Amino acid sequence: MYRERIDGQRPQPTHFAGPVGATGQRPLRRRVHTREILLTSAEQLFIERGYAQVSVSDICGAAGFTRGAFYSSFADKDDLMLALFDQHAGERLERLRAMLTDAPARNADEWAQSLLAVTPQDRGWILLFLEFRLLAVRQPELAAKIDHHDEVVTAALADILGQQPWASRFPAPQLAKFLLAAREGILARTVRDDGSAPDMVRAVIAVATKAFAALNTDPE
C-alpha cells in the first residue's frame, strides 16, 4: 500500500519489486496510470452517489479494472478516499507555493482567495469531504488517519508560510492552523445552501486579507 505525498508527487509503491531499468518502468507506469484512473472514477461516483453508497465493485466497474487491480493500489475504499484527500490538499498547496514563489509581495487578497475561496463547482467535493469526516467520528482508526492527514497538511502549509519574509513576526504553525480551521468552517457553511455562505466567505476572506496585508507591511 502507498499514499500520495501531500506535495502532489507520487512515490513508488513500496510493495512493487519488479525489474529495474526501462523494462521495469513500464509496469510501474501502468500501476500509476491504473491508480489515477481509479482515483478519478471513484471521485466521480462518490460525488454523484455519496461515499457510503459506492462499493469497490462500483469503482472497478466505472474504471474498467478488476478488484485485483484495485487492491494492488489501495488497501480498501477508505485508503482510496484518503488518497483523494491528499491529492486535493496537495494541489491547493502547490498553487499557493507557486503563487508565493513567483511574487512573494503580491496582493494579499489573492493569497486569501487561493486558500479560502470556494466556488459552486466545489460543492460536490465539499459534501464528500464532510461526509467522510463525519463517517470517521465513530471509527477511531479512520479518525486517526484523518488526524494524521490534517497534521501533514498543517505542517506543509506552515512550511510554505514560514518561507515568507514576515515569518519571523508571526508563528507560521499558528497561522496555518487558523487558516485551515477557517477553511473547514467555510466548507461546512457552504453546503447548507441557506444563502448565508457568501456573506461568511467574504467576511473570512476580508479578515485573512487584512492579516496578510499587515504581515507584508514593514514594521516601523
PDB file of C-alpha atoms in Angstrom:
ATOM      1  CA  MET A   1       0.000   0.000   0.000  1.00  0.00           C
ATOM      2  CA  TYR A   2       1.165   3.536  -0.613  1.00  0.00           C
ATOM      3  CA  ARG A   3      -0.202   7.007  -0.303  1.00  0.00           C
ATOM      4  CA  GLU A   4       0.072  10.254  -2.214  1.00  0.00           C
ATOM      5  CA  ARG A   5       2.576  12.627  -0.708  1.00  0.00           C
ATOM      6  CA  ILE A   6       0.969  15.896   0.262  1.00  0.00           C
ATOM      7  CA  ASP A   7       3.189  17.841  -2.129  1.00  0.00           C
ATOM      8  CA  GLY A   8       1.460  16.109  -5.014  1.00  0.00           C
ATOM      9  CA  GLN A   9       4.393  13.904  -6.004  1.00  0.00           C
ATOM     10  CA  ARG A  10       3.666  10.214  -6.370  1.00  0.00           C
ATOM     11  CA  PRO A  11       6.048   7.887  -4.546  1.00  0.00           C
ATOM     12  CA  GLN A  12       6.810   4.483  -5.956  1.00  0.00           C
ATOM     13  CA  PRO A  13       4.640   1.768  -4.407  1.00  0.00           C
ATOM     14  CA  THR A  14       6.722   0.061  -1.756  1.00  0.00           C
ATOM     15  CA  HIS A  15       5.202  -3.349  -2.443  1.00  0.00           C
ATOM     16  CA  PHE A  16       6.348  -3.361  -6.063  1.00  0.00           C
ATOM     17  CA  ALA A  17       9.643  -5.124  -6.663  1.00  0.00           C
ATOM     18  CA  GLY A  18       9.716  -5.536 -10.423  1.00  0.00           C
ATOM     19  CA  PRO A  19      12.758  -5.370 -12.683  1.00  0.00           C
ATOM     20  CA  VAL A  20      14.763  -2.182 -12.890  1.00  0.00           C
ATOM     21  CA  GLY A  21      15.641  -0.137 -15.954  1.00  0.00           C
ATOM     22  CA  ALA A  22      13.427   0.840 -18.868  1.00  0.00           C
ATOM     23  CA  THR A  23      11.626  -2.501 -18.865  1.00  0.00           C
ATOM     24  CA  GLY A  24      10.927  -2.237 -15.152  1.00  0.00           C
ATOM     25  CA  GLN A  25       9.497   1.247 -15.528  1.00  0.00           C
ATOM     26  CA  ARG A  26       6.676   0.068 -17.784  1.00  0.00           C
ATOM     27  CA  PRO A  27       4.877  -1.964 -15.093  1.00  0.00           C
ATOM     28  CA  LEU A  28       5.378   0.917 -12.678  1.00  0.00           C
ATOM     29  CA  ARG A  29       3.890   3.412 -15.128  1.00  0.00           C
ATOM     30  CA  ARG A  30       0.935   1.078 -15.678  1.00  0.00           C
ATOM     31  CA  ARG A  31       0.339   0.887 -11.935  1.00  0.00           C
ATOM     32  CA  VAL A  32       0.484   4.660 -11.593  1.00  0.00           C
ATOM     33  CA  HIS A  33      -1.894   5.033 -14.557  1.00  0.00           C
ATOM     34  CA  THR A  34      -4.267   2.462 -13.079  1.00  0.00           C
ATOM     35  CA  ARG A  35      -4.218   4.255  -9.755  1.00  0.00           C
ATOM     36  CA  GLU A  36      -5.002   7.611 -11.350  1.00  0.00           C
ATOM     37  CA  ILE A  37      -7.979   6.176 -13.234  1.00  0.00           C
ATOM     38  CA  LEU A  38      -9.281   4.516 -10.067  1.00  0.00           C
ATOM     39  CA  LEU A  39      -8.999   7.804  -8.174  1.00  0.00           C
ATOM     40  CA  THR A  40     -10.784   9.767 -10.893  1.00  0.00           C
ATOM     41  CA  SER A  41     -13.559   7.203 -11.320  1.00  0.00           C
ATOM     42  CA  ALA A  42     -14.087   6.845  -7.581  1.00  0.00           C
ATOM     43  CA  GLU A  43     -14.278  10.587  -7.011  1.00  0.00           C
ATOM     44  CA  GLN A  44     -16.934  10.965  -9.699  1.00  0.00           C
ATOM     45  CA  LEU A  45     -19.015   8.151  -8.197  1.00  0.00           C
ATOM     46  CA  PHE A  46     -18.619   9.455  -4.645  1.00  0.00           C
ATOM     47  CA  ILE A  47     -19.785  12.921  -5.688  1.00  0.00           C
ATOM     48  CA  GLU A  48     -22.744  11.555  -7.655  1.00  0.00           C
ATOM     49  CA  ARG A  49     -23.983   8.984  -5.110  1.00  0.00           C
ATOM     50  CA  GLY A  50     -22.297   9.711  -1.803  1.00  0.00           C
ATOM     51  CA  TYR A  51     -19.365   7.866  -0.290  1.00  0.00           C
ATOM     52  CA  ALA A  52     -21.362   5.250   1.607  1.00  0.00           C
ATOM     53  CA  GLN A  53     -23.394   4.264  -1.463  1.00  0.00           C
ATOM     54  CA  VAL A  54     -20.384   3.336  -3.602  1.00  0.00           C
ATOM     55  CA  SER A  55     -18.695  -0.065  -3.381  1.00  0.00           C
ATOM     56  CA  VAL A  56     -15.284  -1.234  -4.519  1.00  0.00           C
ATOM     57  CA  SER A  57     -17.054  -3.193  -7.259  1.00  0.00           C
ATOM     58  CA  ASP A  58     -18.764   0.006  -8.424  1.00  0.00           C
ATOM     59  CA  ILE A  59     -15.401   1.751  -8.641  1.00  0.00           C
ATOM     60  CA  CYS A  60     -13.813  -1.115 -10.546  1.00  0.00           C
ATOM     61  CA  GLY A  61     -16.718  -1.217 -12.982  1.00  0.00           C
ATOM     62  CA  ALA A  62     -16.538   2.513 -13.670  1.00  0.00           C
ATOM     63  CA  ALA A  63     -12.758   2.424 -14.060  1.00  0.00           C
ATOM     64  CA  GLY A  64     -12.725  -0.741 -16.163  1.00  0.00           C
ATOM     65  CA  PHE A  65     -10.402  -2.672 -13.844  1.00  0.00           C
ATOM     66  CA  THR A  66     -10.619  -5.839 -11.776  1.00  0.00           C
ATOM     67  CA  ARG A  67     -10.801  -5.924  -7.988  1.00  0.00           C
ATOM     68  CA  GLY A  68      -7.269  -7.266  -8.060  1.00  0.00           C
ATOM     69  CA  ALA A  69      -6.117  -4.088  -9.788  1.00  0.00           C
ATOM     70  CA  PHE A  70      -7.899  -2.057  -7.133  1.00  0.00           C
ATOM     71  CA  TYR A  71      -6.297  -3.885  -4.228  1.00  0.00           C
ATOM     72  CA  SER A  72      -2.858  -3.655  -5.785  1.00  0.00           C
ATOM     73  CA  SER A  73      -3.199   0.127  -5.426  1.00  0.00           C
ATOM     74  CA  PHE A  74      -5.321   0.618  -2.304  1.00  0.00           C
ATOM     75  CA  ALA A  75      -5.908  -1.344   0.879  1.00  0.00           C
ATOM     76  CA  ASP A  76      -9.620  -0.535   0.816  1.00  0.00           C
ATOM     77  CA  LYS A  77     -12.118   2.176  -0.104  1.00  0.00           C
ATOM     78  CA  ASP A  78     -11.104   4.335   2.862  1.00  0.00           C
ATOM     79  CA  ASP A  79      -7.482   4.221   1.734  1.00  0.00           C
ATOM     80  CA  LEU A  80      -8.521   5.471  -1.698  1.00  0.00           C
ATOM     81  CA  MET A  81     -10.534   8.289  -0.145  1.00  0.00           C
ATOM     82  CA  LEU A  82      -7.573   9.332   1.981  1.00  0.00           C
ATOM     83  CA  ALA A  83      -5.500   9.453  -1.201  1.00  0.00           C
ATOM     84  CA  LEU A  84      -8.100  11.822  -2.672  1.00  0.00           C
ATOM     85  CA  PHE A  85      -7.807  13.980   0.451  1.00  0.00           C
ATOM     86  CA  ASP A  86      -4.040  14.104  -0.051  1.00  0.00           C
ATOM     87  CA  GLN A  87      -4.402  14.854  -3.749  1.00  0.00           C
ATOM     88  CA  HIS A  88      -6.772  17.789  -3.267  1.00  0.00           C
ATOM     89  CA  ALA A  89      -4.721  19.272  -0.437  1.00  0.00           C
ATOM     90  CA  GLY A  90      -1.506  18.828  -2.394  1.00  0.00           C
ATOM     91  CA  GLU A  91      -2.882  20.602  -5.449  1.00  0.00           C
ATOM     92  CA  ARG A  92      -4.102  23.569  -3.407  1.00  0.00           C
ATOM     93  CA  LEU A  93      -0.809  23.858  -1.522  1.00  0.00           C
ATOM     94  CA  GLU A  94       1.212  23.697  -4.720  1.00  0.00           C
ATOM     95  CA  ARG A  95      -0.846  26.533  -6.203  1.00  0.00           C
ATOM     96  CA  LEU A  96      -0.181  28.620  -3.115  1.00  0.00           C
ATOM     97  CA  ARG A  97       3.520  27.752  -3.109  1.00  0.00           C
ATOM     98  CA  ALA A  98       3.842  28.739  -6.763  1.00  0.00           C
ATOM     99  CA  MET A  99       1.991  31.989  -6.136  1.00  0.00           C
ATOM    100  CA  LEU A 100       4.225  32.983  -3.241  1.00  0.00           C
ATOM    101  CA  THR A 101       7.388  31.900  -5.042  1.00  0.00           C
ATOM    102  CA  ASP A 102       6.591  33.852  -8.198  1.00  0.00           C
ATOM    103  CA  ALA A 103       5.542  37.013  -6.408  1.00  0.00           C
ATOM    104  CA  PRO A 104       6.081  37.000  -2.628  1.00  0.00           C
ATOM    105  CA  ALA A 105       4.704  40.515  -2.244  1.00  0.00           C
ATOM    106  CA  ARG A 106       1.664  40.160  -4.478  1.00  0.00           C
ATOM    107  CA  ASN A 107      -1.810  41.300  -3.496  1.00  0.00           C
ATOM    108  CA  ALA A 108      -2.885  39.927  -0.119  1.00  0.00           C
ATOM    109  CA  ASP A 109      -6.408  39.303  -1.409  1.00  0.00           C
ATOM    110  CA  GLU A 110      -5.029  36.776  -3.914  1.00  0.00           C
ATOM    111  CA  TRP A 111      -3.416  34.827  -1.088  1.00  0.00           C
ATOM    112  CA  ALA A 112      -6.635  34.737   0.890  1.00  0.00           C
ATOM    113  CA  GLN A 113      -8.698  33.810  -2.163  1.00  0.00           C
ATOM    114  CA  SER A 114      -6.308  30.984  -3.032  1.00  0.00           C
ATOM    115  CA  LEU A 115      -6.587  29.472   0.433  1.00  0.00           C
ATOM    116  CA  LEU A 116     -10.187  30.107   1.374  1.00  0.00           C
ATOM    117  CA  ALA A 117     -12.435  30.783  -1.608  1.00  0.00           C
ATOM    118  CA  VAL A 118     -14.903  28.145  -2.811  1.00  0.00           C
ATOM    119  CA  THR A 119     -16.994  28.022  -5.977  1.00  0.00           C
ATOM    120  CA  PRO A 120     -20.365  26.414  -6.795  1.00  0.00           C
ATOM    121  CA  GLN A 121     -18.414  23.740  -8.676  1.00  0.00           C
ATOM    122  CA  ASP A 122     -16.740  22.752  -5.405  1.00  0.00           C
ATOM    123  CA  ARG A 123     -19.993  21.755  -3.699  1.00  0.00           C
ATOM    124  CA  GLY A 124     -19.852  18.085  -4.700  1.00  0.00           C
ATOM    125  CA  TRP A 125     -16.352  17.660  -3.305  1.00  0.00           C
ATOM    126  CA  ILE A 126     -17.243  19.611  -0.165  1.00  0.00           C
ATOM    127  CA  LEU A 127     -20.181  17.284   0.561  1.00  0.00           C
ATOM    128  CA  LEU A 128     -17.901  14.294   0.068  1.00  0.00           C
ATOM    129  CA  PHE A 129     -15.207  15.831   2.275  1.00  0.00           C
ATOM    130  CA  LEU A 130     -17.657  16.417   5.121  1.00  0.00           C
ATOM    131  CA  GLU A 131     -19.388  13.036   4.709  1.00  0.00           C
ATOM    132  CA  PHE A 132     -16.091  11.189   5.063  1.00  0.00           C
ATOM    133  CA  ARG A 133     -15.072  13.200   8.112  1.00  0.00           C
ATOM    134  CA  LEU A 134     -18.439  12.536   9.749  1.00  0.00           C
ATOM    135  CA  LEU A 135     -18.081   8.834   8.994  1.00  0.00           C
ATOM    136  CA  ALA A 136     -14.779   8.811  10.880  1.00  0.00           C
ATOM    137  CA  VAL A 137     -16.370  10.121  14.084  1.00  0.00           C
ATOM    138  CA  ARG A 138     -17.421   6.589  15.075  1.00  0.00           C
ATOM    139  CA  GLN A 139     -14.351   4.872  13.626  1.00  0.00           C
ATOM    140  CA  PRO A 140     -11.290   5.625  15.784  1.00  0.00           C
ATOM    141  CA  GLU A 141      -8.810   4.026  13.380  1.00  0.00           C
ATOM    142  CA  LEU A 142     -10.091   6.052  10.439  1.00  0.00           C
ATOM    143  CA  ALA A 143     -10.244   9.186  12.583  1.00  0.00           C
ATOM    144  CA  ALA A 144      -6.583   8.714  13.468  1.00  0.00           C
ATOM    145  CA  LYS A 145      -5.688   8.529   9.778  1.00  0.00           C
ATOM    146  CA  ILE A 146      -7.595  11.728   9.044  1.00  0.00           C
ATOM    147  CA  ASP A 147      -5.894  13.397  12.009  1.00  0.00           C
ATOM    148  CA  HIS A 148      -2.546  12.397  10.540  1.00  0.00           C
ATOM    149  CA  HIS A 149      -3.574  13.828   7.174  1.00  0.00           C
ATOM    150  CA  ASP A 150      -4.530  17.092   8.884  1.00  0.00           C
ATOM    151  CA  GLU A 151      -1.194  17.238  10.699  1.00  0.00           C
ATOM    152  CA  VAL A 152       0.729  16.732   7.459  1.00  0.00           C
ATOM    153  CA  VAL A 153      -1.306  19.392   5.647  1.00  0.00           C
ATOM    154  CA  THR A 154      -0.857  21.850   8.518  1.00  0.00           C
ATOM    155  CA  ALA A 155       2.894  21.245   8.578  1.00  0.00           C
ATOM    156  CA  ALA A 156       3.126  21.670   4.796  1.00  0.00           C
ATOM    157  CA  LEU A 157       1.189  24.944   4.891  1.00  0.00           C
ATOM    158  CA  ALA A 158       3.284  26.174   7.815  1.00  0.00           C
ATOM    159  CA  ASP A 159       6.418  25.375   5.821  1.00  0.00           C
ATOM    160  CA  ILE A 160       5.161  27.466   2.890  1.00  0.00           C
ATOM    161  CA  LEU A 161       4.173  30.371   5.140  1.00  0.00           C
ATOM    162  CA  GLY A 162       7.410  30.077   7.105  1.00  0.00           C
ATOM    163  CA  GLN A 163       9.429  30.883   3.996  1.00  0.00           C
ATOM    164  CA  GLN A 164       7.875  34.333   3.668  1.00  0.00           C
ATOM    165  CA  PRO A 165       9.783  37.489   4.674  1.00  0.00           C
ATOM    166  CA  TRP A 166       7.356  38.189   7.509  1.00  0.00           C
ATOM    167  CA  ALA A 167       7.603  34.703   9.036  1.00  0.00           C
ATOM    168  CA  SER A 168       9.716  35.904  11.963  1.00  0.00           C
ATOM    169  CA  ARG A 169       6.909  38.259  13.011  1.00  0.00           C
ATOM    170  CA  PHE A 170       4.154  35.660  13.351  1.00  0.00           C
ATOM    171  CA  PRO A 171       4.407  31.913  14.081  1.00  0.00           C
ATOM    172  CA  ALA A 172       3.691  30.112  10.807  1.00  0.00           C
ATOM    173  CA  PRO A 173       2.266  26.971  12.520  1.00  0.00           C
ATOM    174  CA  GLN A 174      -0.363  29.062  14.327  1.00  0.00           C
ATOM    175  CA  LEU A 175      -1.307  30.921  11.158  1.00  0.00           C
ATOM    176  CA  ALA A 176      -1.568  27.627   9.262  1.00  0.00           C
ATOM    177  CA  LYS A 177      -3.911  26.179  11.890  1.00  0.00           C
ATOM    178  CA  PHE A 178      -6.068  29.315  11.821  1.00  0.00           C
ATOM    179  CA  LEU A 179      -6.359  29.328   8.030  1.00  0.00           C
ATOM    180  CA  LEU A 180      -7.217  25.629   7.789  1.00  0.00           C
ATOM    181  CA  ALA A 181      -9.790  25.918  10.579  1.00  0.00           C
ATOM    182  CA  ALA A 182     -11.316  28.906   8.788  1.00  0.00           C
ATOM    183  CA  ARG A 183     -11.477  26.933   5.562  1.00  0.00           C
ATOM    184  CA  GLU A 184     -13.237  23.999   7.240  1.00  0.00           C
ATOM    185  CA  GLY A 185     -15.778  26.418   8.676  1.00  0.00           C
ATOM    186  CA  ILE A 186     -16.365  27.846   5.216  1.00  0.00           C
ATOM    187  CA  LEU A 187     -16.832  24.368   3.767  1.00  0.00           C
ATOM    188  CA  ALA A 188     -19.350  23.399   6.450  1.00  0.00           C
ATOM    189  CA  ARG A 189     -21.370  26.588   5.923  1.00  0.00           C
ATOM    190  CA  THR A 190     -21.246  26.325   2.133  1.00  0.00           C
ATOM    191  CA  VAL A 191     -23.216  23.061   1.985  1.00  0.00           C
ATOM    192  CA  ARG A 192     -26.133  24.489   3.985  1.00  0.00           C
ATOM    193  CA  ASP A 193     -27.313  26.313   0.877  1.00  0.00           C
ATOM    194  CA  ASP A 194     -29.333  28.773   3.000  1.00  0.00           C
ATOM    195  CA  GLY A 195     -27.884  31.916   1.484  1.00  0.00           C
ATOM    196  CA  SER A 196     -25.576  32.663   4.411  1.00  0.00           C
ATOM    197  CA  ALA A 197     -22.404  31.189   2.922  1.00  0.00           C
ATOM    198  CA  PRO A 198     -21.411  34.051   0.576  1.00  0.00           C
ATOM    199  CA  ASP A 199     -21.503  36.615   3.403  1.00  0.00           C
ATOM    200  CA  MET A 200     -19.457  34.372   5.676  1.00  0.00           C
ATOM    201  CA  VAL A 201     -16.909  33.615   2.978  1.00  0.00           C
ATOM    202  CA  ARG A 202     -16.496  37.299   2.180  1.00  0.00           C
ATOM    203  CA  ALA A 203     -16.078  38.140   5.865  1.00  0.00           C
ATOM    204  CA  VAL A 204     -13.457  35.473   6.497  1.00  0.00           C
ATOM    205  CA  ILE A 205     -11.537  36.334   3.329  1.00  0.00           C
ATOM    206  CA  ALA A 206     -11.627  40.020   4.291  1.00  0.00           C
ATOM    207  CA  VAL A 207     -10.089  39.247   7.689  1.00  0.00           C
ATOM    208  CA  ALA A 208      -7.445  36.993   6.141  1.00  0.00           C
ATOM    209  CA  THR A 209      -6.655  39.642   3.530  1.00  0.00           C
ATOM    210  CA  LYS A 210      -6.100  42.270   6.219  1.00  0.00           C
ATOM    211  CA  ALA A 211      -3.878  39.854   8.138  1.00  0.00           C
ATOM    212  CA  PHE A 212      -1.738  39.093   5.089  1.00  0.00           C
ATOM    213  CA  ALA A 213      -1.553  42.787   4.202  1.00  0.00           C
ATOM    214  CA  ALA A 214      -0.443  43.663   7.726  1.00  0.00           C
ATOM    215  CA  LEU A 215       2.225  40.976   7.684  1.00  0.00           C
ATOM    216  CA  ASN A 216       3.529  42.296   4.364  1.00  0.00           C
ATOM    217  CA  THR A 217       3.862  45.817   5.760  1.00  0.00           C
ATOM    218  CA  ASP A 218       7.332  46.666   7.016  1.00  0.00           C
ATOM    219  CA  PRO A 219       7.225  47.379  10.752  1.00  0.00           C
ATOM    220  CA  GLU A 220       8.157  50.923  11.680  1.00  0.00           C
TER     221      GLU A 220
END
